[in-house]
Short mmCIF file of C-alpha atoms and ligand atoms in Angstrom, two decimals:
data_model
loop_
_atom_site.label_atom_id
_atom_site.label_comp_id
_atom_site.label_asym_id
_atom_site.label_seq_id
_atom_site.Cartn_x
_atom_site.Cartn_y
_atom_site.Cartn_z
CA UNK A 1 -108.96 -55.93 10.66
CA UNK A 2 -106.68 -57.16 7.81
CA UNK A 3 -103.75 -54.87 7.19
CA UNK A 4 -104.30 -52.81 4.07
CA UNK A 5 -100.96 -50.88 3.84
CA UNK A 6 -98.71 -52.65 1.38
CA UNK A 7 -95.46 -51.69 3.28
CA UNK A 8 -96.76 -53.13 6.53
CA UNK A 9 -97.91 -56.28 4.75
CA UNK A 10 -94.42 -56.80 3.23
CA UNK A 11 -92.80 -56.14 6.67
CA UNK A 12 -95.10 -58.82 8.16
CA UNK A 13 -93.72 -61.27 5.58
CA UNK A 14 -96.42 -61.21 2.86
CA UNK A 15 -95.25 -61.91 -0.69
CA UNK A 16 -96.95 -59.47 -3.11
CA UNK A 17 -97.11 -59.73 -6.88
CA UNK A 18 -96.37 -56.00 -7.15
CA UNK A 19 -94.01 -54.97 -4.34
CA UNK A 20 -94.58 -51.71 -2.50
CA UNK A 21 -92.17 -48.94 -3.30
CA UNK A 22 -90.50 -45.90 -1.77
CA UNK A 23 -87.15 -44.21 -2.24
CA UNK A 24 -84.33 -43.17 0.10
CA UNK A 25 -84.04 -39.28 0.04
CA UNK A 26 -87.28 -39.15 -1.88
CA UNK A 27 -87.83 -35.66 -0.44
CA UNK A 28 -84.72 -33.95 -1.82
CA UNK A 29 -82.96 -31.53 -4.12
CA UNK A 30 -83.81 -33.37 -7.36
CA UNK A 31 -87.38 -32.07 -6.88
CA UNK A 32 -88.05 -28.39 -7.79
CA UNK A 33 -90.82 -28.26 -5.15
CA UNK A 34 -88.29 -29.35 -2.44
CA UNK A 35 -85.80 -26.68 -3.47
CA UNK A 36 -88.59 -24.03 -3.28
CA UNK A 37 -89.66 -25.06 0.23
CA UNK A 38 -86.04 -25.29 1.38
CA UNK A 39 -85.47 -21.71 0.11
CA UNK A 40 -88.58 -20.65 2.05
CA UNK A 41 -87.19 -22.20 5.24
CA UNK A 42 -83.79 -20.51 4.66
CA UNK A 43 -81.46 -23.47 5.07
CA UNK A 44 -81.47 -27.26 5.56
CA UNK A 45 -81.47 -27.30 9.40
CA UNK A 46 -84.19 -24.65 9.62
CA UNK A 47 -86.28 -26.87 7.37
CA UNK A 48 -85.69 -29.92 9.61
CA UNK A 49 -86.87 -27.94 12.67
CA UNK A 50 -89.94 -26.33 11.04
CA UNK A 51 -92.70 -28.94 11.45
CA UNK A 52 -95.04 -27.42 8.82
CA UNK A 53 -92.37 -27.15 6.16
CA UNK A 54 -90.75 -30.45 7.04
CA UNK A 55 -94.18 -32.14 6.75
CA UNK A 56 -94.69 -30.34 3.45
CA UNK A 57 -91.47 -31.64 1.89
CA UNK A 58 -92.26 -35.17 3.24
CA UNK A 59 -95.65 -35.03 1.46
CA UNK A 60 -94.27 -33.66 -1.88
CA UNK A 61 -92.97 -36.96 -3.25
CA UNK A 62 -96.24 -38.71 -2.07
CA UNK A 63 -98.34 -36.27 -4.02
CA UNK A 64 -96.13 -36.36 -7.16
CA UNK A 65 -95.56 -40.19 -7.27
CA UNK A 66 -97.90 -41.98 -4.84
CA UNK A 67 -95.11 -43.84 -3.05
CA UNK A 68 -96.31 -46.49 -0.59
CA UNK A 69 -94.29 -44.97 2.27
CA UNK A 70 -93.36 -41.49 3.41
CA UNK A 71 -90.11 -41.05 5.39
CA UNK A 72 -90.05 -38.34 8.00
CA UNK A 73 -88.01 -35.42 6.79
CA UNK A 74 -85.15 -34.89 9.26
CA UNK A 75 -81.52 -35.95 9.46
CA UNK A 76 -79.45 -38.47 11.40
CA UNK A 77 -77.17 -35.65 12.67
CA UNK A 78 -80.01 -33.99 14.73
CA UNK A 79 -79.25 -36.54 17.48
CA UNK A 80 -75.64 -35.33 17.99
CA UNK A 81 -77.00 -31.75 17.98
CA UNK A 82 -79.57 -32.71 20.65
CA UNK A 83 -76.74 -34.22 22.70
CA UNK A 84 -74.97 -30.87 22.59
CA UNK A 85 -72.69 -31.04 19.59
CA UNK A 86 -72.50 -27.98 17.36
CA UNK A 87 -73.80 -28.80 13.88
CA UNK A 88 -73.93 -26.79 10.65
CA UNK A 89 -73.99 -27.60 6.93
CA UNK A 90 -71.54 -26.11 4.47
CA UNK A 91 -73.25 -25.66 1.02
CA UNK A 92 -71.78 -28.00 -1.54
CA UNK A 93 -69.67 -29.79 1.09
CA UNK A 94 -71.85 -31.40 3.69
CA UNK A 95 -72.14 -31.49 7.50
CA UNK A 96 -69.69 -30.04 10.03
CA UNK A 97 -69.83 -30.78 13.79
CA UNK A 98 -67.70 -30.01 16.85
CA UNK A 99 -65.47 -33.09 17.40
CA UNK A 100 -65.17 -35.73 20.11
CA UNK A 101 -61.59 -36.78 20.49
CA UNK A 102 -60.98 -36.75 24.27
CA UNK A 103 -62.75 -37.47 27.58
CA UNK A 104 -63.55 -33.78 28.20
CA UNK A 105 -65.41 -33.48 24.83
CA UNK A 106 -67.51 -36.45 25.88
CA UNK A 107 -68.09 -35.09 29.42
CA UNK A 108 -69.52 -31.88 27.88
CA UNK A 109 -72.31 -33.81 26.12
CA UNK A 110 -75.82 -33.56 27.49
CA UNK A 111 -77.64 -36.47 29.16
CA UNK A 112 -80.05 -38.51 27.15
CA UNK A 113 -83.16 -37.10 28.97
CA UNK A 114 -82.37 -33.65 27.52
CA UNK A 115 -82.60 -34.60 23.81
CA UNK A 116 -86.34 -33.95 23.47
CA UNK A 117 -85.84 -30.27 24.13
CA UNK A 118 -84.12 -29.99 20.77
CA UNK A 119 -85.99 -32.83 18.94
CA UNK A 120 -89.57 -31.94 19.89
CA UNK A 121 -90.25 -30.12 16.53
CA UNK A 122 -89.47 -33.44 14.81
CA UNK A 123 -92.17 -35.19 16.84
CA UNK A 124 -94.59 -32.45 15.77
CA UNK A 125 -93.68 -33.10 12.12
CA UNK A 126 -94.58 -36.79 12.72
CA UNK A 127 -97.93 -35.77 14.29
CA UNK A 128 -98.77 -33.57 11.31
CA UNK A 129 -97.88 -36.35 8.90
CA UNK A 130 -99.89 -39.01 10.66
CA UNK A 131 -102.97 -36.73 10.22
CA UNK A 132 -102.25 -35.71 6.62
CA UNK A 133 -100.93 -38.80 4.85
CA UNK A 134 -103.29 -40.78 2.65
CA UNK A 135 -104.69 -43.83 4.40
CA UNK A 136 -102.69 -46.27 2.22
CA UNK A 137 -99.32 -44.61 2.93
CA UNK A 138 -97.03 -45.93 5.70
CA UNK A 139 -95.10 -43.40 7.80
CA UNK A 140 -91.47 -44.36 8.43
CA UNK A 141 -89.43 -42.74 11.19
CA UNK A 142 -85.67 -43.16 11.36
CA UNK A 143 -82.42 -42.56 13.14
CA UNK A 144 -78.75 -43.13 12.35
CA UNK A 145 -77.08 -46.21 13.76
CA UNK A 146 -74.64 -45.46 16.67
CA UNK A 147 -71.55 -46.34 14.64
CA UNK A 148 -72.43 -44.05 11.70
CA UNK A 149 -73.49 -41.19 13.98
CA UNK A 150 -70.27 -41.61 15.97
CA UNK A 151 -68.12 -41.37 12.81
CA UNK A 152 -69.53 -37.84 12.24
CA UNK A 153 -69.28 -36.83 15.95
CA UNK A 154 -65.64 -37.98 16.17
CA UNK A 155 -64.37 -36.55 12.87
CA UNK A 156 -66.67 -33.49 12.86
CA UNK A 157 -67.55 -34.27 9.18
CA UNK A 158 -68.00 -37.02 6.67
CA UNK A 159 -64.85 -38.99 5.97
CA UNK A 160 -64.10 -41.30 3.09
CA UNK A 161 -62.69 -44.13 5.23
CA UNK A 162 -64.00 -43.23 8.74
CA UNK A 163 -60.38 -42.99 9.74
CA UNK A 164 -60.75 -40.74 12.83
CA UNK A 165 -63.48 -43.05 14.24
CA UNK A 166 -61.40 -46.13 13.70
CA UNK A 167 -58.44 -44.44 15.29
CA UNK A 168 -60.46 -43.59 18.48
CA UNK A 169 -61.94 -47.09 18.53
CA UNK A 170 -58.42 -48.53 18.63
CA UNK A 171 -56.67 -45.80 20.61
CA UNK A 172 -59.26 -45.14 23.37
CA UNK A 173 -61.77 -47.97 23.24
CA UNK A 174 -63.34 -47.01 26.57
CA UNK A 175 -64.15 -43.48 25.33
CA UNK A 176 -65.35 -44.80 21.94
CA UNK A 177 -67.68 -47.33 23.65
CA UNK A 178 -69.01 -44.75 26.07
CA UNK A 179 -69.91 -42.54 23.09
CA UNK A 180 -71.61 -45.46 21.28
CA UNK A 181 -73.58 -46.22 24.44
CA UNK A 182 -74.74 -42.64 24.80
CA UNK A 183 -75.86 -42.53 21.16
CA UNK A 184 -77.59 -45.90 21.53
CA UNK A 185 -79.61 -44.77 24.54
CA UNK A 186 -80.50 -41.47 22.84
CA UNK A 187 -81.59 -43.32 19.70
CA UNK A 188 -83.92 -45.56 21.67
CA UNK A 189 -85.60 -42.50 23.22
CA UNK A 190 -85.71 -40.64 19.92
CA UNK A 191 -87.29 -43.52 17.96
CA UNK A 192 -89.72 -44.18 20.77
CA UNK A 193 -90.88 -40.58 20.74
CA UNK A 194 -91.35 -40.80 16.94
CA UNK A 195 -93.49 -43.94 17.41
CA UNK A 196 -95.52 -42.26 20.10
CA UNK A 197 -96.13 -39.36 17.70
CA UNK A 198 -97.31 -41.69 14.99
CA UNK A 199 -94.42 -43.38 13.11
CA UNK A 200 -95.58 -46.85 12.05
CA UNK A 201 -92.12 -48.25 11.19
CA UNK A 202 -88.62 -47.21 12.10
CA UNK A 203 -85.41 -47.51 10.06
CA UNK A 204 -81.85 -47.54 11.42
CA UNK A 205 -79.34 -46.13 8.90
CA UNK A 206 -75.81 -47.55 9.35
CA UNK A 207 -74.30 -45.93 6.20
CA UNK A 208 -70.71 -46.73 7.22
CA UNK A 209 -71.26 -50.30 8.57
CA UNK A 210 -69.16 -51.57 5.68
CA UNK A 211 -65.93 -50.18 7.12
CA UNK A 212 -66.32 -52.38 10.24
CA UNK A 213 -64.81 -55.80 9.70
CA UNK A 214 -65.09 -59.13 11.55
CA UNK A 215 -65.39 -58.84 15.25
CA UNK A 216 -65.77 -55.02 15.06
CA UNK A 217 -68.77 -55.41 12.77
CA UNK A 218 -70.43 -57.73 15.32
CA UNK A 219 -69.65 -55.45 18.28
CA UNK A 220 -70.35 -52.01 16.78
CA UNK A 221 -72.88 -52.64 13.99
CA UNK A 222 -74.82 -55.76 14.87
CA UNK A 223 -74.89 -55.34 18.67
CA UNK A 224 -76.11 -51.70 18.85
CA UNK A 225 -78.80 -52.48 16.22
CA UNK A 226 -79.88 -55.46 18.27
CA UNK A 227 -80.10 -53.44 21.49
CA UNK A 228 -82.11 -50.66 19.80
CA UNK A 229 -84.42 -53.11 18.05
CA UNK A 230 -85.08 -55.13 21.22
CA UNK A 231 -85.82 -51.96 23.24
CA UNK A 232 -88.16 -50.64 20.58
CA UNK A 233 -90.00 -53.96 20.34
CA UNK A 234 -90.30 -54.21 24.13
CA UNK A 235 -91.80 -50.76 24.37
CA UNK A 236 -93.83 -50.80 21.21
CA UNK A 237 -94.91 -54.33 20.35
CA UNK A 238 -95.75 -54.79 16.69
CA UNK A 239 -93.68 -51.88 15.37
CA UNK A 240 -91.49 -53.18 12.51
CA UNK A 241 -87.82 -52.17 12.29
CA UNK A 242 -85.76 -51.92 9.11
CA UNK A 243 -81.94 -52.23 9.41
CA UNK A 244 -79.59 -50.80 6.84
CA UNK A 245 -76.01 -52.02 7.45
CA UNK A 246 -74.78 -50.44 4.17
CA UNK A 247 -72.02 -52.27 2.31
CA UNK A 248 -71.97 -55.01 4.91
CA UNK A 249 -71.47 -57.61 2.12
CA UNK A 250 -71.29 -61.04 3.85
CA UNK A 251 -72.39 -59.21 7.00
CA UNK A 252 -75.89 -59.00 5.52
CA UNK A 253 -76.15 -62.78 5.95
CA UNK A 254 -77.89 -63.48 9.32
CA UNK A 255 -78.18 -59.79 10.15
CA UNK A 256 -82.01 -60.03 10.61
CA UNK A 257 -81.71 -63.04 12.92
CA UNK A 258 -78.90 -61.54 14.97
CA UNK A 259 -80.59 -58.14 15.47
CA UNK A 260 -84.35 -58.92 15.32
CA UNK A 261 -85.06 -56.42 12.52
CA UNK A 262 -88.01 -57.24 10.32
CA UNK A 263 -86.36 -56.15 7.09
CA UNK A 264 -82.83 -55.69 5.84
CA UNK A 265 -82.16 -52.82 3.44
CA UNK A 266 -79.54 -53.65 0.74
CA UNK A 267 -77.15 -51.39 -1.02
CA UNK A 268 -76.37 -52.05 -4.73
CA UNK A 269 -73.02 -53.76 -4.27
CA UNK A 270 -74.66 -57.17 -3.75
CA UNK A 271 -76.38 -59.08 -6.56
CA UNK A 272 -80.12 -59.49 -6.08
CA UNK A 273 -79.91 -63.26 -6.83
CA UNK A 274 -77.29 -63.69 -4.10
CA UNK A 275 -79.33 -61.58 -1.65
CA UNK A 276 -82.54 -63.49 -2.41
CA UNK A 277 -80.74 -66.77 -1.56
CA UNK A 278 -78.78 -65.61 1.50
CA UNK A 279 -80.62 -62.64 3.03
CA UNK A 280 -84.30 -62.87 1.97
CA UNK A 281 -84.40 -66.41 3.35
CA UNK A 282 -84.76 -64.71 6.81
CA UNK A 283 -87.52 -62.25 5.85
CA UNK A 284 -88.23 -59.06 4.02
CA UNK A 285 -85.57 -57.22 2.00
CA UNK A 286 -85.59 -53.69 0.61
CA UNK A 287 -83.51 -51.76 -1.85
CA UNK A 288 -80.73 -52.67 -4.26
CA UNK A 289 -81.35 -50.48 -7.39
CA UNK A 290 -78.35 -48.33 -8.13
CA UNK A 291 -79.36 -44.68 -7.62
CA UNK A 292 -77.23 -43.73 -10.66
CA UNK A 293 -80.15 -45.02 -12.81
CA UNK A 294 -82.17 -42.08 -11.59
CA UNK A 295 -79.63 -39.86 -13.39
CA UNK A 296 -79.13 -41.93 -16.54
CA UNK A 297 -82.62 -43.58 -17.03
CA UNK A 298 -83.43 -45.47 -20.24
CA UNK A 299 -83.57 -49.19 -20.94
CA UNK A 300 -80.82 -49.96 -18.40
CA UNK A 301 -83.04 -48.55 -15.62
CA UNK A 302 -85.97 -50.68 -16.83
CA UNK A 303 -83.85 -53.84 -17.15
CA UNK A 304 -82.25 -53.56 -13.68
CA UNK A 305 -85.60 -52.66 -12.08
CA UNK A 306 -87.19 -55.83 -13.61
CA UNK A 307 -84.22 -57.93 -12.66
CA UNK A 308 -84.53 -56.90 -8.98
CA UNK A 309 -88.32 -57.35 -8.88
CA UNK A 310 -87.91 -60.79 -10.42
CA UNK A 311 -85.06 -61.95 -8.16
CA UNK A 312 -87.01 -61.03 -5.01
CA UNK A 313 -90.42 -62.17 -6.26
CA UNK A 314 -90.55 -65.37 -4.15
CA UNK A 315 -90.35 -63.59 -0.81
CA UNK A 316 -91.36 -60.34 0.93
CA UNK A 317 -89.84 -57.35 -0.75
CA UNK A 318 -90.04 -53.57 -0.65
CA UNK A 319 -88.70 -51.94 -3.83
CA UNK A 320 -86.12 -49.13 -3.12
CA UNK A 321 -82.77 -47.77 -4.22
CA UNK A 322 -79.44 -48.99 -2.79
CA UNK A 323 -78.69 -45.53 -1.43
CA UNK A 324 -80.30 -42.06 -1.52
CA UNK A 325 -81.27 -40.41 -4.78
CA UNK A 326 -78.78 -37.68 -5.78
CA UNK A 327 -79.57 -34.02 -6.59
CA UNK A 328 -78.63 -34.47 -10.32
CA UNK A 329 -81.43 -37.13 -10.75
CA UNK A 330 -84.21 -36.57 -13.29
CA UNK A 331 -87.70 -36.76 -11.77
CA UNK A 332 -88.95 -38.43 -14.99
CA UNK A 333 -86.65 -41.37 -14.30
CA UNK A 334 -88.28 -41.89 -10.90
CA UNK A 335 -91.65 -42.17 -12.69
CA UNK A 336 -90.18 -44.70 -15.13
CA UNK A 337 -88.90 -46.81 -12.21
CA UNK A 338 -92.33 -46.73 -10.50
CA UNK A 339 -94.19 -47.55 -13.76
CA UNK A 340 -91.81 -50.42 -14.38
CA UNK A 341 -92.43 -51.90 -10.88
CA UNK A 342 -96.15 -51.36 -10.96
CA UNK A 343 -96.76 -52.64 -14.49
CA UNK A 344 -95.52 -56.02 -13.44
O1 CP3 B 1 -84.71 -40.05 2.94
C1 CP3 B 1 -85.41 -39.02 3.15
O2 CP3 B 1 -86.00 -38.39 2.25
C2 CP3 B 1 -85.54 -38.57 4.61
C3 CP3 B 1 -84.68 -37.59 5.09
C4 CP3 B 1 -83.20 -37.91 5.30
C5 CP3 B 1 -82.19 -36.95 5.12
N1 CP3 B 1 -81.00 -37.47 5.46
C6 CP3 B 1 -82.39 -35.65 4.51
C7 CP3 B 1 -81.21 -34.90 4.01
C8 CP3 B 1 -82.62 -39.04 5.78
C9 CP3 B 1 -83.23 -40.41 6.12
C10 CP3 B 1 -81.23 -38.77 5.90
C11 CP3 B 1 -80.24 -39.76 6.47
C12 CP3 B 1 -78.82 -39.40 6.54
N2 CP3 B 1 -78.27 -38.14 6.78
C13 CP3 B 1 -77.79 -40.33 6.44
C14 CP3 B 1 -77.98 -41.78 6.29
C15 CP3 B 1 -78.32 -42.24 4.95
C16 CP3 B 1 -77.26 -41.98 3.90
O3 CP3 B 1 -77.45 -41.17 3.02
O4 CP3 B 1 -76.18 -42.65 4.00
C17 CP3 B 1 -76.57 -39.62 6.57
C18 CP3 B 1 -75.22 -40.18 6.51
C19 CP3 B 1 -76.91 -38.28 6.77
C20 CP3 B 1 -75.95 -37.12 7.00
C21 CP3 B 1 -76.04 -36.11 5.96
N3 CP3 B 1 -77.13 -35.29 5.76
C22 CP3 B 1 -75.05 -35.80 5.00
C23 CP3 B 1 -73.72 -36.54 4.87
C24 CP3 B 1 -75.56 -34.80 4.21
C25 CP3 B 1 -74.83 -34.06 3.10
C26 CP3 B 1 -74.81 -34.83 1.84
C27 CP3 B 1 -75.87 -34.31 0.91
O5 CP3 B 1 -76.61 -35.18 0.40
O6 CP3 B 1 -75.93 -33.10 0.71
C28 CP3 B 1 -76.89 -34.48 4.70
C29 CP3 B 1 -77.82 -33.49 4.14
C30 CP3 B 1 -79.18 -33.96 3.79
N4 CP3 B 1 -79.97 -34.76 4.60
C31 CP3 B 1 -79.94 -33.47 2.69
C32 CP3 B 1 -81.22 -34.11 2.76
C33 CP3 B 1 -82.43 -33.90 1.85
C34 CP3 B 1 -79.49 -32.53 1.63
C35 CP3 B 1 -79.47 -31.14 2.27
C36 CP3 B 1 -80.00 -30.03 1.46
O7 CP3 B 1 -81.19 -29.91 1.12
O8 CP3 B 1 -79.14 -29.21 1.21
#
């Protein structure tokens, strides 16, 4: 049967006059209905681990906007928690975790086989979604890339320059690599379980890939993404993988070939014309619109949206933002972006 889902068609390499569209963090605080469900759950982590409510917030932006994809509602930091790290969120500040700075911290982590005990509610969310989503909507599962997840596990929080993770990488390379290997193995199991529960595509978020340079980028961004992608494709033939080595710059060039991902997600620091020439030559691309437009709106949003659609119109393309939508965004601007893409 010919594939009817627009996202899956783009991931298979089809060029479409109107590209499919979804948005990073599309279920989030800019939506009043999200804030209401989050309040009902109590807090963010309780929402992630409540399959009915997590499915509900995943469906909210689909109902409101009719996006072509739904992304599972969860967080990349559930994997560290499943490996035994303490995790909590400080309102207005972000995540906090117990830190990994020495061998004994690493030795206290749980084995990979144990992660499902913590993560099984997430698989239940996926099962609910695969029953409830409209037939034209693609369900995307996800995980953080090992480097990005490690930056949080090492520092115990988000850091502007990933300094603590770079320090461990240089000061105790064996421990750093053992941690990356543990996260890589856990990520393969986690994504596999999401696919078994009904995820049709998986995305690997490497939000801090841009702080790895040269050889380190190859070893700790490209290589783990390759290992995960190959394992997923061996176990689940035909499942497309999206890679997001955010702020990789020149590192975007050849990333799809080197890792085997079917699509490269782009941040908004690269020009769409450059990316069409140097990245889209290897296959599907996604992203690139500055998420600040969702706050400011107006003609500039329309112009940039058109410019991106135009630049990528000769190859497979999924329209998206360059990073997640922020809580101060105006839901009306999201509609304006969608109307601009779809009126093409
Ligand atoms: O995109 C989606 O709608 C799916 C759900 C999703 C969330 N986080 C929900 C979330 C996804 C795919 C993520 C990925 C994620 N989480 C990343 C990679 C992508 C990126 O943004 O770079 C990272 C680095 C995290 C870790 C994380 N989670 C941080 C640093 C924060 C705090 C910052 C913030 O935005 O508040 C979170 C919290 C988080 N994850 C929220 C949501 C909707 C906001 C929490 C809330 O409701 O209070």
